[in-house]
Coordinates of C-alpha atoms in Angstrom, one line a residue:
M18 CA -16.9 -101.6 19.1
W19 CA -17.8 -98.2 17.3
S20 CA -15.8 -95.4 17.9
V21 CA -16.6 -92.1 17.8
P22 CA -15.1 -90.0 15.1
R23 CA -13.2 -86.6 16.9
I24 CA -14.5 -83.5 15.4
R25 CA -13.1 -80.5 14.9
L26 CA -14.3 -77.4 16.7
L27 CA -14.0 -74.3 14.8
H28 CA -13.5 -71.4 17.0
A29 CA -14.9 -68.6 16.5
R30 CA -12.4 -65.3 16.2
R31 CA -13.3 -63.0 19.0
P32 CA -14.5 -59.7 17.4
E33 CA -11.9 -56.8 18.3
P34 CA -12.8 -53.9 20.2
L35 CA -14.2 -51.0 18.0
Q36 CA -11.4 -48.5 18.5
A37 CA -12.5 -45.0 18.3
L38 CA -11.3 -42.6 15.5
P39 CA -8.9 -40.0 16.0
M40 CA -10.0 -36.6 16.2
H41 CA -7.8 -36.1 13.5
T42 CA -9.7 -38.7 11.3
M43 CA -13.0 -37.0 12.7
K44 CA -11.3 -33.1 11.1
R45 CA -10.8 -34.6 7.8
R46 CA -14.3 -35.2 7.5
D47 CA -15.2 -32.7 8.0
L48 CA -12.7 -30.8 5.7
P49 CA -15.1 -31.1 2.7
R50 CA -17.5 -29.1 4.4
G51 CA -15.1 -26.1 5.6
L52 CA -13.7 -26.1 2.4
A53 CA -17.1 -25.2 0.4
T54 CA -18.5 -22.4 3.2
L55 CA -14.8 -20.9 2.6
F56 CA -15.2 -20.8 -1.2
A57 CA -18.7 -19.6 -1.4
S58 CA -17.3 -17.2 1.6
M59 CA -14.7 -16.3 -1.9
S60 CA -16.9 -16.4 -3.8
V61 CA -19.6 -13.4 -2.2
A62 CA -16.6 -11.2 -1.9
A63 CA -15.3 -12.0 -5.3
C64 CA -19.4 -10.9 -6.7
A65 CA -19.3 -7.6 -4.3
H66 CA -20.9 -4.5 -5.2
H67 CA -19.0 -1.8 -7.4
D68 CA -19.1 1.7 -6.4
P69 CA -22.2 3.2 -8.3
A70 CA -19.4 5.8 -10.1
D71 CA -16.9 3.1 -11.1
H72 CA -16.9 1.8 -14.8
V73 CA -15.9 -1.8 -14.6
T74 CA -14.8 -3.9 -17.6
G75 CA -12.8 -7.6 -18.3
E76 CA -13.0 -8.7 -14.8
C77 CA -13.1 -12.7 -13.9
K78 CA -13.1 -14.0 -11.0
V79 CA -13.9 -17.7 -10.4
A80 CA -13.9 -19.7 -6.8
L81 CA -10.8 -21.9 -6.4
I82 CA -9.3 -20.5 -8.8
G83 CA -9.6 -16.9 -8.3
K84 CA -8.6 -14.8 -11.1
C85 CA -8.7 -15.5 -14.9
S86 CA -8.7 -12.4 -16.1
S87 CA -7.4 -8.7 -15.1
T88 CA -9.7 -5.8 -14.4
Q89 CA -9.7 -2.6 -15.3
V90 CA -12.0 0.5 -13.1
E91 CA -12.8 4.1 -14.6
T92 CA -14.2 6.3 -11.9
A93 CA -16.4 9.4 -13.4
L94 CA -16.2 12.3 -12.2
S95 CA -19.3 13.5 -9.8
A96 CA -20.7 16.6 -10.6
T97 CA -19.0 17.9 -7.4
D98 CA -15.5 17.3 -8.9
K99 CA -16.4 18.8 -12.6
A100 CA -17.2 22.1 -11.4
T101 CA -14.1 22.2 -9.2
L102 CA -12.0 21.1 -12.1
A103 CA -13.7 23.6 -14.5
P104 CA -11.4 26.8 -13.5
L105 CA -8.4 24.3 -13.1
Q106 CA -8.1 23.0 -16.1
N107 CA -8.9 26.2 -18.7
R108 CA -6.8 29.3 -19.5
R109 CA -7.1 32.1 -21.4
V110 CA -2.8 33.5 -22.9
G111 CA -2.1 36.1 -25.1
L112 CA -0.6 33.9 -27.2
T113 CA -1.4 32.2 -31.0
V114 CA -2.7 28.6 -31.0
K115 CA 1.1 27.3 -32.5
E116 CA 2.4 29.5 -29.6
A117 CA 0.4 27.6 -26.7
L118 CA 0.9 24.2 -28.4
T119 CA 4.5 24.9 -28.3
A120 CA 4.6 26.2 -24.7
A121 CA 2.2 23.2 -23.1
E122 CA 4.1 20.6 -25.1
A123 CA 7.5 22.2 -23.4
S124 CA 5.6 22.6 -20.0
L125 CA 4.6 18.8 -19.8
K126 CA 8.4 17.8 -20.5
A127 CA 9.8 20.2 -17.4
N128 CA 7.3 18.7 -15.6
G129 CA 8.2 15.1 -16.3
F130 CA 6.2 13.7 -19.3
E131 CA 7.2 12.1 -21.9
Q132 CA 6.5 10.3 -25.4
L133 CA 5.4 13.4 -25.9
T134 CA 3.3 14.2 -29.0
T135 CA 2.4 17.6 -30.7
D136 CA -0.2 17.8 -32.9
Y137 CA -0.5 21.4 -35.1
A138 CA -3.5 20.4 -36.5
G139 CA -5.7 19.4 -34.2
A140 CA -4.4 21.8 -31.9
L141 CA -3.3 19.3 -29.4
V142 CA -0.6 17.7 -26.9
Q143 CA 0.0 14.1 -25.6
G144 CA 2.4 13.1 -22.7
E145 CA 2.3 10.5 -20.3
K146 CA 4.5 10.0 -16.8
N147 CA 4.8 6.5 -14.7
R148 CA 5.9 5.9 -11.6
K149 CA 6.7 2.8 -9.3
L150 CA 5.1 2.5 -6.2
T151 CA 6.8 0.1 -4.6
D152 CA 10.4 -1.0 -4.9
R153 CA 11.7 -4.0 -6.9
G154 CA 11.9 -5.9 -3.6
S155 CA 8.2 -5.8 -2.9
Q156 CA 6.6 -6.9 -6.8
I157 CA 9.1 -9.7 -6.3
L158 CA 7.1 -10.5 -2.7
H159 CA 3.6 -9.4 -3.8
A160 CA 4.4 -12.1 -7.3
V161 CA 5.1 -14.8 -4.7
I162 CA 2.3 -14.0 -3.1
N163 CA -0.3 -13.9 -6.2
A164 CA 1.0 -17.1 -8.0
K165 CA 0.5 -18.9 -3.8
L166 CA -2.7 -17.4 -2.6
P167 CA -4.1 -16.2 -5.9
M168 CA -7.8 -15.0 -4.1
L169 CA -6.3 -12.1 -1.9
H170 CA -6.3 -8.4 -3.9
G171 CA -3.4 -6.8 -5.0
R172 CA -1.6 -3.5 -3.6
P173 CA -0.9 -0.4 -5.4
D174 CA 2.4 -1.3 -8.0
H175 CA 2.7 1.5 -10.4
E176 CA 1.2 4.7 -12.0
T177 CA 0.9 6.7 -15.2
T178 CA -0.4 10.0 -15.4
R179 CA -2.1 10.9 -19.3
A180 CA -1.6 14.2 -20.3
L181 CA -4.0 16.2 -22.9
V182 CA -3.7 19.6 -23.5
T183 CA -6.1 21.4 -26.4
V184 CA -5.9 24.6 -27.3
H185 CA -7.9 26.8 -29.9
A186 CA -8.5 30.4 -31.0
E187 CA -10.5 33.1 -29.5
G188 CA -10.5 36.6 -30.9
A189 CA -7.0 37.6 -30.6
S190 CA -6.5 34.7 -27.5
A191 CA -6.1 31.6 -27.3
A192 CA -7.6 29.0 -24.6
V193 CA -5.7 26.2 -23.2
H194 CA -7.2 23.1 -21.9
A195 CA -6.0 20.5 -20.0
E196 CA -6.7 17.3 -18.8
F197 CA -4.4 15.0 -16.5
V198 CA -5.8 11.2 -16.1
V199 CA -4.7 9.2 -13.7
T200 CA -4.1 4.9 -13.8
V201 CA -3.1 2.3 -11.3
W202 CA -2.0 -0.8 -11.4
D203 CA -1.7 -2.9 -8.8
S204 CA 0.7 -6.6 -8.2
K205 CA -2.3 -8.6 -10.1
G206 CA -3.1 -6.4 -13.6
D207 CA -5.5 -4.7 -12.4
A208 CA -6.0 -1.0 -13.2
K209 CA -8.2 1.3 -11.6
T210 CA -8.2 4.8 -13.7
K211 CA -9.4 8.3 -12.3
A212 CA -9.2 12.1 -13.6
A213 CA -6.6 13.9 -11.7
T214 CA -8.6 16.3 -8.7
D215 CA -5.6 17.1 -7.4
P216 CA -5.4 21.6 -7.6
Q217 CA -1.4 21.0 -7.8
V218 CA -1.3 18.6 -10.4
Y219 CA -2.8 21.7 -12.9
N220 CA -1.1 24.4 -11.2
T221 CA 1.9 23.5 -11.6
F222 CA 1.3 23.0 -14.8
F223 CA 0.4 26.5 -15.5
A224 CA 2.8 27.4 -13.8
R225 CA 5.7 26.3 -16.0
F226 CA 3.1 26.5 -19.3
A227 CA 3.8 31.0 -17.8
E228 CA 7.0 30.6 -17.8
N229 CA 7.7 29.1 -21.0
S230 CA 5.3 31.3 -23.1
R231 CA 7.1 34.2 -22.3
R232 CA 7.8 36.7 -25.3

């Protein structure tokens, strides 16, 4: 009698039901698109139009990285500012050129200017004054923020005022012209320079000048 061989049937494994993807996985899938939008916005902000009066040099900003160099901005005076400053910057004094230069140097020193140089041949006096705009703790905090978030704007850190006083003879008198230029650096090393327009800056200098020019 013939025996029927037993055939082992391979039972197919039942497919496991598909599990819904968790919400956080879906969000991760959308992350690249969100980052692209964010960095595109940052790039547009970095290329924002500057004030027409600003002359910008050394600017370099890249999305994802932030700054790749410091920026220097020089702001030109308007015609109104120039007209306002003219009478503040100029005086006529009854001194010789040498006496006026000596009085100018003493006046700048009295007003806190350092690194003074007087060129009698060129009839000019130069000096500068530095001032911190933040305390040490704030400087350290801004340094940490800049390292972690390079795309953020810097904050004013310190200020330098440069003085240039020129003198020339006008008959028996001397004509004195004073210029004060202020540069403000921020916590990212960017600088913005503009001629001082505060009348007090010039009035204080010439008040000292009058005191130092008495014979």
